[in-house]
Structure formats: C-alpha cells, structure tokens
CSV table of C-alpha atoms in Angstrom, one decimal:
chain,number,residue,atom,x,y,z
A,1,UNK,CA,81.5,55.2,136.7
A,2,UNK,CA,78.7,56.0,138.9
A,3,UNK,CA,79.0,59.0,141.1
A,4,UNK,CA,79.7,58.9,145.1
A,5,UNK,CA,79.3,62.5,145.9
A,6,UNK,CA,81.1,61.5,149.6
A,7,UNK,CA,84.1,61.0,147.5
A,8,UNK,CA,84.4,64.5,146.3
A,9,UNK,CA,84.1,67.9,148.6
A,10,UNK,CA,84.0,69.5,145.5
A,11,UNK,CA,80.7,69.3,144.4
A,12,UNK,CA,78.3,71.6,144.2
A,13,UNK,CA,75.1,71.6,146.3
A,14,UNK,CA,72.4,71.4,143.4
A,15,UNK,CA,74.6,68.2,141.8
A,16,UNK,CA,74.6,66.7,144.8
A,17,UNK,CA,70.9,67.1,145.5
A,18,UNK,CA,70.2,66.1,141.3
A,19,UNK,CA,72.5,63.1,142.4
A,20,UNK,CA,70.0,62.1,145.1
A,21,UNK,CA,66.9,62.9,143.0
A,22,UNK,CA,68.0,61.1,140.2
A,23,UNK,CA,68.7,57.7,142.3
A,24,UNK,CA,64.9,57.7,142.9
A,25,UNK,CA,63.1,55.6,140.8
A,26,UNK,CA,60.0,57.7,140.4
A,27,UNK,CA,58.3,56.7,137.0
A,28,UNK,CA,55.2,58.1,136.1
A,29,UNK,CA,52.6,58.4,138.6
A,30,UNK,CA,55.4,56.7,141.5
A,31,UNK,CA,57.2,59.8,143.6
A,32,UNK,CA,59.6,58.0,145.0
A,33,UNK,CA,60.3,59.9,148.0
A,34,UNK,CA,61.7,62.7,145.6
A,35,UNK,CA,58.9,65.3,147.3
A,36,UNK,CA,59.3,64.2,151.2
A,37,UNK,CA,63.6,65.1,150.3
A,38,UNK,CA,62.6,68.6,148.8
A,39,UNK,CA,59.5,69.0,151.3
A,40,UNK,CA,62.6,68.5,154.1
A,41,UNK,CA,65.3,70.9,152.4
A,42,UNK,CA,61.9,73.8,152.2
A,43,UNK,CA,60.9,73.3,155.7
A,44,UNK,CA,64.6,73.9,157.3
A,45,UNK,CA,63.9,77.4,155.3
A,46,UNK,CA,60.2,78.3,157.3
A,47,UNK,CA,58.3,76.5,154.3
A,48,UNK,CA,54.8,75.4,156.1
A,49,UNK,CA,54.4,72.0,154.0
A,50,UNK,CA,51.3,70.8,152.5
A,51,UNK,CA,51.1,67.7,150.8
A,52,UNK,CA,48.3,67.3,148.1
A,53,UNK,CA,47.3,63.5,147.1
A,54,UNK,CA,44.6,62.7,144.6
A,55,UNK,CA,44.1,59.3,143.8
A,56,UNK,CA,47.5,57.7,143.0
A,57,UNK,CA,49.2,61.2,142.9
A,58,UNK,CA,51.1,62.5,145.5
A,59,UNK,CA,52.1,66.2,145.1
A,60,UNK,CA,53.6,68.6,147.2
A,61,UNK,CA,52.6,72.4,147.9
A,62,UNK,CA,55.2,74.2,150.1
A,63,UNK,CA,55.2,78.0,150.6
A,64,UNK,CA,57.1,80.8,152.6
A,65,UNK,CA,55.2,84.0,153.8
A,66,UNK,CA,51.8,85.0,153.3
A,67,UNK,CA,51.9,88.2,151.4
A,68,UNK,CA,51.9,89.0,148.1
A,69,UNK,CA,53.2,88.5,145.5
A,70,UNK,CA,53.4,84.8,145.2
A,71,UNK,CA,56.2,83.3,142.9
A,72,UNK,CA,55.6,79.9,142.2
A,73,UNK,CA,58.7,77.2,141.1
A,74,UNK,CA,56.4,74.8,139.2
A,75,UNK,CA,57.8,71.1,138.2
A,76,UNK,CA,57.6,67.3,138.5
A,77,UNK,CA,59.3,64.9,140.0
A,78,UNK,CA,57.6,62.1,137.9
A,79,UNK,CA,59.8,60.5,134.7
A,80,UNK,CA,59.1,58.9,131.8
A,81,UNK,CA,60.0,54.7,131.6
A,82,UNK,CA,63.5,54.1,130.8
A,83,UNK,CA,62.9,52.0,128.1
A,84,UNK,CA,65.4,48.7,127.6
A,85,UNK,CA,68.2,49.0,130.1
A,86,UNK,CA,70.7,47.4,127.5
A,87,UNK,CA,70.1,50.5,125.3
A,88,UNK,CA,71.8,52.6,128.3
A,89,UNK,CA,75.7,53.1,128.6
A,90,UNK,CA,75.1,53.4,132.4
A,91,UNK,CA,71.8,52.5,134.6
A,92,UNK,CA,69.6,55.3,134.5
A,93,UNK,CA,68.9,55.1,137.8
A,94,UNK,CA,72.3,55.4,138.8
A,95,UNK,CA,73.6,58.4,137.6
A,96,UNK,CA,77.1,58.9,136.3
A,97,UNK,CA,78.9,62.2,135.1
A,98,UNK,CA,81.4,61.3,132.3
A,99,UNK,CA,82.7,64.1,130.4
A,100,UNK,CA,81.2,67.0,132.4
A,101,UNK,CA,77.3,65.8,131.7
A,102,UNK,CA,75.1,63.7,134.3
A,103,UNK,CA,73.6,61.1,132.8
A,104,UNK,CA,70.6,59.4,134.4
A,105,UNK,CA,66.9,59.1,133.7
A,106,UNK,CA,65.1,62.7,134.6
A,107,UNK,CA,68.5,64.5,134.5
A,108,UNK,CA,67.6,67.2,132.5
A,109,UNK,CA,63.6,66.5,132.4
A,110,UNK,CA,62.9,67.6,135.0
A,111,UNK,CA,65.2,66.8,138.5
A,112,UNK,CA,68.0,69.4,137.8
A,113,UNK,CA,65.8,71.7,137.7
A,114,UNK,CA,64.3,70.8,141.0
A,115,UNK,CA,67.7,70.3,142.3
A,116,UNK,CA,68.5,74.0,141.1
A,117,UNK,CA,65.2,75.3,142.4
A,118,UNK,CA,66.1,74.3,145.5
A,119,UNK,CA,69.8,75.8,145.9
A,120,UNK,CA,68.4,78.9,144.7
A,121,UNK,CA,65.8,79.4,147.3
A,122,UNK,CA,68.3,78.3,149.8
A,123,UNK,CA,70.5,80.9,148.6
A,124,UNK,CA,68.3,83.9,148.5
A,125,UNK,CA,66.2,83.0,151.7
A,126,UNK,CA,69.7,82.8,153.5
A,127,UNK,CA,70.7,86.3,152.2
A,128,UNK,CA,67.0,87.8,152.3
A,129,UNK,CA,65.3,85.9,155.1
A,130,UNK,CA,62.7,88.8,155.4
A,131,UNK,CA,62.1,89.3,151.3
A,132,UNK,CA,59.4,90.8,150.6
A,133,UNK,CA,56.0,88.4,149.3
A,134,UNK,CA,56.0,84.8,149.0
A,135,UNK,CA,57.8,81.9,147.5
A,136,UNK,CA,56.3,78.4,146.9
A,137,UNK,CA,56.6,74.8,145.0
A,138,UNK,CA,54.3,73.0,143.2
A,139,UNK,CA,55.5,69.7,142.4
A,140,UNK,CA,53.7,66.6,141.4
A,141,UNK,CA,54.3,63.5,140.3
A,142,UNK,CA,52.1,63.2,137.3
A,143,UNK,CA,53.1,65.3,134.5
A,144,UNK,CA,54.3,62.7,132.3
A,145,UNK,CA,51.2,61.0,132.7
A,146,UNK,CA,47.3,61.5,132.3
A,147,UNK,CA,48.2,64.8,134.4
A,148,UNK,CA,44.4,64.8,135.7
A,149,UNK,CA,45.4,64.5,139.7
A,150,UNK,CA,48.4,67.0,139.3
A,151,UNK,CA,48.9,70.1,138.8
A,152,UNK,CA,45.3,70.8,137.3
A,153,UNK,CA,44.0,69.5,140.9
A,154,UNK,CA,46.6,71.4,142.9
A,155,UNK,CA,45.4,74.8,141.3
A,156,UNK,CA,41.9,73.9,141.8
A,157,UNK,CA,42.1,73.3,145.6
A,158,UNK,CA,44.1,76.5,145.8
A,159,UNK,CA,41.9,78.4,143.5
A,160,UNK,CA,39.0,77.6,145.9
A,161,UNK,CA,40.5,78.8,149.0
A,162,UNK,CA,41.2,81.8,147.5
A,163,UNK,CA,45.3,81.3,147.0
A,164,UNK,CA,46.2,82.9,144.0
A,165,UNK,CA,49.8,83.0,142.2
A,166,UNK,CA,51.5,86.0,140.8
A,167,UNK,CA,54.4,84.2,139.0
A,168,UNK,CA,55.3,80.8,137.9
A,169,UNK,CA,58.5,79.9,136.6
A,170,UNK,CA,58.2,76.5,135.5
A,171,UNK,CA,61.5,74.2,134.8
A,172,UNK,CA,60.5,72.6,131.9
A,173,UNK,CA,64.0,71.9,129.8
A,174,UNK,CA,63.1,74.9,127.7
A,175,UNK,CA,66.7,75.6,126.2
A,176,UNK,CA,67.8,74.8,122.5
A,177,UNK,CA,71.4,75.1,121.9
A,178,UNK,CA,73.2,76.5,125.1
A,179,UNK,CA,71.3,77.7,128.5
A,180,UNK,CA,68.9,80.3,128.4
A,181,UNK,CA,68.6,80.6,124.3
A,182,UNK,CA,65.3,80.1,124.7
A,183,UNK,CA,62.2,80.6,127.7
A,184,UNK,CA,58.8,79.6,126.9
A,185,UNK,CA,56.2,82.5,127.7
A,186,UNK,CA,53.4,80.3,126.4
A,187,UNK,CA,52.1,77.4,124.7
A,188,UNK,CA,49.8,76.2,121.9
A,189,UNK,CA,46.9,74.4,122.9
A,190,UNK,CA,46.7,70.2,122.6
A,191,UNK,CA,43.2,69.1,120.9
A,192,UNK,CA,43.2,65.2,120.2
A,193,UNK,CA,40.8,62.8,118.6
A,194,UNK,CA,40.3,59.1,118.0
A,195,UNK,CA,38.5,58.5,114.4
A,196,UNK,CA,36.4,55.6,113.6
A,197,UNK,CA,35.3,55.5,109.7
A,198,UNK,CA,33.0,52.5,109.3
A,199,UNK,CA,32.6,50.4,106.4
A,200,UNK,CA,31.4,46.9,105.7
A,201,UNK,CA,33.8,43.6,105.7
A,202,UNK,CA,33.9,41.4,102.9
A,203,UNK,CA,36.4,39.1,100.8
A,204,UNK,CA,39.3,40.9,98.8
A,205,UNK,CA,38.3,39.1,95.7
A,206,UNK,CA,34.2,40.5,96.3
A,207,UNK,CA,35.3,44.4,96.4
A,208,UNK,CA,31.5,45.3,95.4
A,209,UNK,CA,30.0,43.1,98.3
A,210,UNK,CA,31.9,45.4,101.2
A,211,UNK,CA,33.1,49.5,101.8
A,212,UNK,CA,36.3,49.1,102.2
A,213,UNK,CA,37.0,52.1,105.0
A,214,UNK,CA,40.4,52.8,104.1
A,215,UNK,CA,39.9,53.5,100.8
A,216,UNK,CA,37.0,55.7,101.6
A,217,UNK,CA,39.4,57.7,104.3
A,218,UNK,CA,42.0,58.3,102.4
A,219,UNK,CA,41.0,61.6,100.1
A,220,UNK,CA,39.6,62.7,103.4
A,221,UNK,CA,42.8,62.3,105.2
A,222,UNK,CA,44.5,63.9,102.9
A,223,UNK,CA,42.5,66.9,102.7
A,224,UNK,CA,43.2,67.3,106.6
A,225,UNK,CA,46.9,66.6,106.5
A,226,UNK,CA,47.0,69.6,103.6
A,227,UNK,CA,44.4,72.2,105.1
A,228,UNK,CA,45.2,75.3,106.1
A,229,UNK,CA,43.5,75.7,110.2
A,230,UNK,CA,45.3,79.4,110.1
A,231,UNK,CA,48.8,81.5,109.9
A,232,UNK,CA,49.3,81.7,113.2
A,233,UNK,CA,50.4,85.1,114.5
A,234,UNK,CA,53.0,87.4,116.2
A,235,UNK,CA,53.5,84.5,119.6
A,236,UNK,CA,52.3,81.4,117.6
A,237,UNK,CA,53.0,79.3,114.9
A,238,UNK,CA,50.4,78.0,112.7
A,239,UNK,CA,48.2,75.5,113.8
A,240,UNK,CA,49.5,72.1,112.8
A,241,UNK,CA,47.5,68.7,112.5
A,242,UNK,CA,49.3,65.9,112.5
A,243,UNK,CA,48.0,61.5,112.3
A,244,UNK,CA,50.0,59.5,114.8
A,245,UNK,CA,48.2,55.9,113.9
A,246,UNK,CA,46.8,54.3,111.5
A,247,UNK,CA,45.1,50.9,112.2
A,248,UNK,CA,42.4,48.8,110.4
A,249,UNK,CA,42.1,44.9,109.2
A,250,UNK,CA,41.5,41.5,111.2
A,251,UNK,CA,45.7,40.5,110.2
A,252,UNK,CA,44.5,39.0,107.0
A,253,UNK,CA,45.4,40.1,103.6
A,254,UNK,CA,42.5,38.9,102.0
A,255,UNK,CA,39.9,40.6,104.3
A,256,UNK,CA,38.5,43.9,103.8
A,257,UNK,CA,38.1,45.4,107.0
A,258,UNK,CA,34.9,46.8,108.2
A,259,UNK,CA,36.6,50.3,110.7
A,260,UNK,CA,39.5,52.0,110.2
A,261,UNK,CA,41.0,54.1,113.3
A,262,UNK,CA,42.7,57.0,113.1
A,263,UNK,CA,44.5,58.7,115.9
A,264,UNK,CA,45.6,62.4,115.3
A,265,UNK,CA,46.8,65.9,117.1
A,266,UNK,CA,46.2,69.1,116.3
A,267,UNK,CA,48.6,71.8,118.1
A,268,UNK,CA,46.9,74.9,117.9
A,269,UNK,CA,47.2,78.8,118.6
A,270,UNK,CA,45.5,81.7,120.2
A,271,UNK,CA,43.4,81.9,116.8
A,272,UNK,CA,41.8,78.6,117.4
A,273,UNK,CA,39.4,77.2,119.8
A,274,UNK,CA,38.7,73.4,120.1
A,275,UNK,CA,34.9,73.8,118.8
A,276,UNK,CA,36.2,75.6,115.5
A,277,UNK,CA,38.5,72.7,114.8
A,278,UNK,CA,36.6,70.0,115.8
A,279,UNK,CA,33.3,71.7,113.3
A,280,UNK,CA,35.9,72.3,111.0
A,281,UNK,CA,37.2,68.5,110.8
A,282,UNK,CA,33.7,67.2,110.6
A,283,UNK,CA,32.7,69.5,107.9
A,284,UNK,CA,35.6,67.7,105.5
A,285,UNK,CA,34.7,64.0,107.1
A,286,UNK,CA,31.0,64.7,106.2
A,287,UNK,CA,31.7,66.3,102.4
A,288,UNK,CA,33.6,63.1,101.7
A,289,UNK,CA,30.5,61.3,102.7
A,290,UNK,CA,32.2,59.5,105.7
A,291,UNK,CA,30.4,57.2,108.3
A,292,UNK,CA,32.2,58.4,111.3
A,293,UNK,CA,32.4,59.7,114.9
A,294,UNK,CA,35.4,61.5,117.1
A,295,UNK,CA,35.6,60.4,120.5
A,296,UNK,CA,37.8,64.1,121.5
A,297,UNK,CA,40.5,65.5,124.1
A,298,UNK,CA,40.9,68.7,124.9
A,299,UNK,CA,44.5,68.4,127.1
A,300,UNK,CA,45.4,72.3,127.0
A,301,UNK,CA,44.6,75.4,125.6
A,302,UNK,CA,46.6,77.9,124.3
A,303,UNK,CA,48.6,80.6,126.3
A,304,UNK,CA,50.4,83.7,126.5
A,305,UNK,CA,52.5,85.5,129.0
A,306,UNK,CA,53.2,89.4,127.7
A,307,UNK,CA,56.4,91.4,128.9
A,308,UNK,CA,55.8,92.1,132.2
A,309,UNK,CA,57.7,91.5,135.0
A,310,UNK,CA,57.8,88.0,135.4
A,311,UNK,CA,59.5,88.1,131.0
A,312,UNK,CA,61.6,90.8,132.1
A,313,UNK,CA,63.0,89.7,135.3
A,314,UNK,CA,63.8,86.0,133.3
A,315,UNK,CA,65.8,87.6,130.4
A,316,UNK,CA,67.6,90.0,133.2
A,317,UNK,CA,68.7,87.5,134.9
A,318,UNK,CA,69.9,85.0,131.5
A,319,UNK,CA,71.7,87.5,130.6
A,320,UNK,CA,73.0,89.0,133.6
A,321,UNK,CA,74.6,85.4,134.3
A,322,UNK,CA,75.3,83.7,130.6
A,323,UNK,CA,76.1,87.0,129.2
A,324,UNK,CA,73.9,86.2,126.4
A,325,UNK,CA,70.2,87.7,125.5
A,326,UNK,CA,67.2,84.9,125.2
A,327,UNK,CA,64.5,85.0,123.0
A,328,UNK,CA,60.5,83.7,123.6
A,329,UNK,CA,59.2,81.2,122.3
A,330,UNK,CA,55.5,79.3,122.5
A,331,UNK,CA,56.9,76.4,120.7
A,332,UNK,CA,57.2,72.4,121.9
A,333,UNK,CA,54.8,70.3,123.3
A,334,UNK,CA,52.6,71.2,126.6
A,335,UNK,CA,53.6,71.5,130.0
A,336,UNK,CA,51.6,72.4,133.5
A,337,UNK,CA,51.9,75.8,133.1
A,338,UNK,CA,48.7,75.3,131.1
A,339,UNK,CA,46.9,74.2,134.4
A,340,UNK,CA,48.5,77.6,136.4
A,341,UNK,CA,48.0,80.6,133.4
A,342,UNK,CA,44.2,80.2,133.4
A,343,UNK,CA,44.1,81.3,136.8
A,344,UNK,CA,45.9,84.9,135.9
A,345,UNK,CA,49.4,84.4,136.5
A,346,UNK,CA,52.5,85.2,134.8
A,347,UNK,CA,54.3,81.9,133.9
A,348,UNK,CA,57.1,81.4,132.1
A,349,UNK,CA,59.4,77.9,131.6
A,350,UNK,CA,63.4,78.1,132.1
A,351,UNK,CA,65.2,75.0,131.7
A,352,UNK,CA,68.4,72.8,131.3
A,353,UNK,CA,69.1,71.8,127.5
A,354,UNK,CA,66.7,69.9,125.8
A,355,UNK,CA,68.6,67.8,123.3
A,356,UNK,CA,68.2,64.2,125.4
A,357,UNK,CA,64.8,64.4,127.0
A,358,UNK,CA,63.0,61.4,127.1
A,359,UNK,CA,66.4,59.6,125.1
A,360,UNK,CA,68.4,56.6,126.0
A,361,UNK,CA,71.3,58.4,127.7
A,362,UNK,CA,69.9,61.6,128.9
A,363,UNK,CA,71.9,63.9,130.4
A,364,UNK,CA,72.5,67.6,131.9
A,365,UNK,CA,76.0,69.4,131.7
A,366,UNK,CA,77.2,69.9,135.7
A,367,UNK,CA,78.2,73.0,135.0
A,368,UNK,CA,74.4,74.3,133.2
A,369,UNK,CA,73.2,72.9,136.4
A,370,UNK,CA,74.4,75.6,138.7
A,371,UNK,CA,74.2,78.6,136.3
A,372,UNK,CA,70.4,77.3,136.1
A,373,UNK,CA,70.6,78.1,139.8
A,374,UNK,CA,72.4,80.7,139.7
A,375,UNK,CA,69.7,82.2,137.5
A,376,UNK,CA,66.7,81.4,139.4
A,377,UNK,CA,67.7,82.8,142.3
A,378,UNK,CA,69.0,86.3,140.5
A,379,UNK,CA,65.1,86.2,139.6
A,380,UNK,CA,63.7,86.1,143.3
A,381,UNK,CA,66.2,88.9,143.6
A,382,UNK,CA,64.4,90.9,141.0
A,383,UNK,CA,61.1,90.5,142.0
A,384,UNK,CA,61.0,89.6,145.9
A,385,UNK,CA,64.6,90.9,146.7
C-alpha cells in the first residue's frame, strides 16, 4: 500500500523526509524540487544557500560556518528511468514500505541517503550549534547522466574562489551484504572508446571482391579481451577491459558489411594512465593490420583515500553503531567523488545496501535508513564535535 506518513506518529524523521524525496519525479538531469526541500530543511540550520545551475543542471551548494575544516555530504538527487511501469509491484514514484523495505525509484540510489544526511546534520547542529569548522552539501541533479554540469562544475567554481574541502563523505549505496560491510575509499578510473574497423562491402557469395571487417576484428578482439593491462595492487584490482556492443551489417544476410563498431570499457587502477592504455590498444589493433580509429572518453581517473581521519572516523562510527567492523574497498563503478579527490580531499562513500540499485523494485530497509543516520552524524561528532 502506498505510505501516508500523516497516518503514523511513529515514523522516523529521515523516512519521512525519503518519503517526500522519493514522490519527486526527478529523472536524470530533472530535480524535481528535491534540492529547494533540502536547501529549506539546511537553511532553518544557519546554511547560507547557494544554488549552482549549468545548463540544464540545477545543483545546490549549501554550507554552515566559514572555518576550517570543511566536511562535505556529497550526492544526487537525480535517478535513473524507471523502466516499464508494469514490471513494478508498486509505482515507483509512489513509494510503499512492505515488509520493513521502502520501495520506490531512488530509494536506496541515492534519496535515503539524502534523507539520512539531513537528519544527521539536524541532529548534531542541534546538539553542537557552535561545532568547530564547517559542514556543507553538494548535490546535483546529474550524476546518472553525462555528469559534465554537476559535480565536476560545482568543484570548479569553488576551486576558483579558493573554497577548498577537507572531507567528503559521499552516499553512494556502498554496502554489500548488511550496512557498513563495505565504504569505498576510492575508485578505479573509467577510460571508454568507440572502435571503427573498416573494410569494404561486397556480396556474401564474392568474399574475394570485399574485407569483410568482422572477420578481420575478431583475433584482434580477442587478443584485448585476454591481455593482461596489469595485477593491480594493494587498493586495486586489476585493470579489466570489457566490449559492451558489437554492431556491423546493413540487416542483410547476404551483405558483407563495409565497418564494424565496437564499443568497450576499460576500468583501470592507480598503475594505469589513459595514454598507456589507449598506446597499448592501438599497438594490438595496428599488429593485426587493422584499418581503424578510437574516438576516446576519459570519464574518471583513478583514486585513493589513505587512513586518515576522514577512514578512521567512518569505521569508528560503523562500528560504534552496527557493532560490526567494515572493510575498504575501491571496487564498483564510478561516482562524483572522482570530480571532489583531485582537488585534495579525503572522500570516502557510505551507503544503504546495494542489492536493487537501478532494479525493478528497488528498495531500502526502514530501519538501515536511520542507523545510516545515525552513523553520519557519529562522524561530524568525530571530526567537527
């Protein structure tokens, strides 16, 4: 049944407020009025409010004192499409909790975590109103997205006036089996590239008269789905290369076609950099004798937050609260925190569950909700408290 919070004086603030974020529509790059509801809750608390919008972005930049240090709660309010409605018990824009989960789209990726971010800054701000430093949000609507007018532009108009972040706990779902397994102190790097291999057309029953391009590609292809980019090391696993599509042909079967594309990804580590791998890739293309060219897309670089505070005070407070110890990981896809490391700061990602992220039915347990805000705010406590 969909979910009247009115109904019930039992619920908690952050479900309530992941109720309200959750009703919002806001698909990739559309906010929704998800930002102006948090920019409201953070100016009742002495936030001085700065919307940011870049093209069709809107993103918000709110912060608390002027001193440092500067701990940053990093996220989006953006989701991905829902995909067919009739695949959805419930419509997931209208969340429901069955069972003790809330299901909607965005529940877990990433609007409880905003929802928690909140109630934990309203928590410790009412018990520590003088704290010591400075809290902010960044939020923006495009991470799902291109993630050109987000986050990366939000850093770079801070960045030139000189406003530089300490910390950066980002609330990526980051969690495995129960909350707080597993925090992200990095990521690998994202290098993509769109193959053509030319050839020459011709008629199926004339094989000598064309250059069939698949047929050409495919020991090459195989060579870079087998090769070895590196072992990794002590943060990072090995760098993986992986084809996502295939296509080549006019529709007919008795045409040879005259270009093959190829799509692929590589996810790479600390021991890469993008102009290795790309020199690399066109050293094999080239050996196989290849007519080719790579139109590239560098979307993040690799990186690494050490133990240092920011680590420490996370697995304090996880296990303070769960009980239980976490361990670090730099595995997953990218997030924003790619945009925010470069600039020096400490980021880290702590997050609901990840199991039904960008699934039909996705959903957050109620009661992981308010332990994940329980936990941020046991983290301002360490390090602004």
């Amino acid at each position: 049944m969909s979910f009247d919070s009115t109904a019930d004086s039992t619920v908690s603030p952050t479900l309530e407020l992941a109720l309200d974020l959750i009703r919002r529509r806001s698909v990739t790059p559309v906010d929704a009025g998800c930002q102006p509801l948090m920019a409201e809750r953070l100016a009742a608390l002495g936030f001085a409010i700065e919307p940011m919008r870049f093209g069709e972005v809107d993103n918000l930049w709110a912060r608390r004192g002027s001193d440092g240090p500067l701990f940053c709660f990093a996220g989006h309010t953006d989701v991905v499409p829902p995909g067919p409605l009739t695949d959805w018990t419930s419509d997931p824009f209208a969340p429901e909790i069955r069972d003790g989960l809330l299901y909607g789209r965005g529940a877990c990726d990433m609007k409880g975590s905003l929802a928690a971010m909140i109630t934990a800054t309203e928590r410790f701000v009412g018990e520590h109103p003088d704290h010591q430093g400075s809290i902010a949000f960044l939020i923006t609507s495009d991470e799902e997205g291109p993630s050109i007018d987000g986050t990366r532009r939000v850093v770079e108009a801070l960045s030139a006036r000189n406003e530089r972040i300490d910390y950066a706990l980002v609330g990526e779902p980051s969690s495995h089996q129960r909350l707080g397994d597993i925090i992200k102190n990095g990521r690998r790097g994202s290098l993509g590239g769109r193959l053509r291999i030319r050839g020459k057309q011709g008629h199926v029953a004339y094989p000598t008269l064309a250059d069939n391009p698949v047929h050409r590609a495919a020991p090459a292809l195989a060579e870079l789905c087998t090769e070895c980019w590196d072992e990794g090391n002590d943060h990072f696993p090995p760098t993986s290369f992986q084809i996502s599509n295939i296509h080549a042909g006019t529709g007919a079967d008795n045409v040879i076609p005259g270009e093959l594309e190829v799509l692929f990804n590589l996810r790479f580590s600390t021991e890469q950099t993008p102009e290795r791998l790309q020199q690399r890739i066109h050293a094999i293309l080239d050996s196989h004798g290849l007519d080719h060219e790579i139109n590239w897309r560098v979307s993040g670089h690799p990186f690494l937050t050490p133990a240092g505070a920011l680590v420490e005070a996370t697995q304090a407070a996880i296990l303070a609260i769960t009980g239980k110890p976490t361990q670090l990981s730099t595995i997953g896809g990218t997030s924003d925190g790619r945009f925010i490391a470069p600039t020096g700061a400490q980021v880290v990602e702590l997050g609901p569950i990840n199991a039904t992220i960008h699934k039909v039915n996705e959903c957050v347990g109620i009661e992981e909700l308010d332990q994940l805000s329980t936990i941020y705010t046991d983290i301002l406590y360490q390090l602004l408290g």
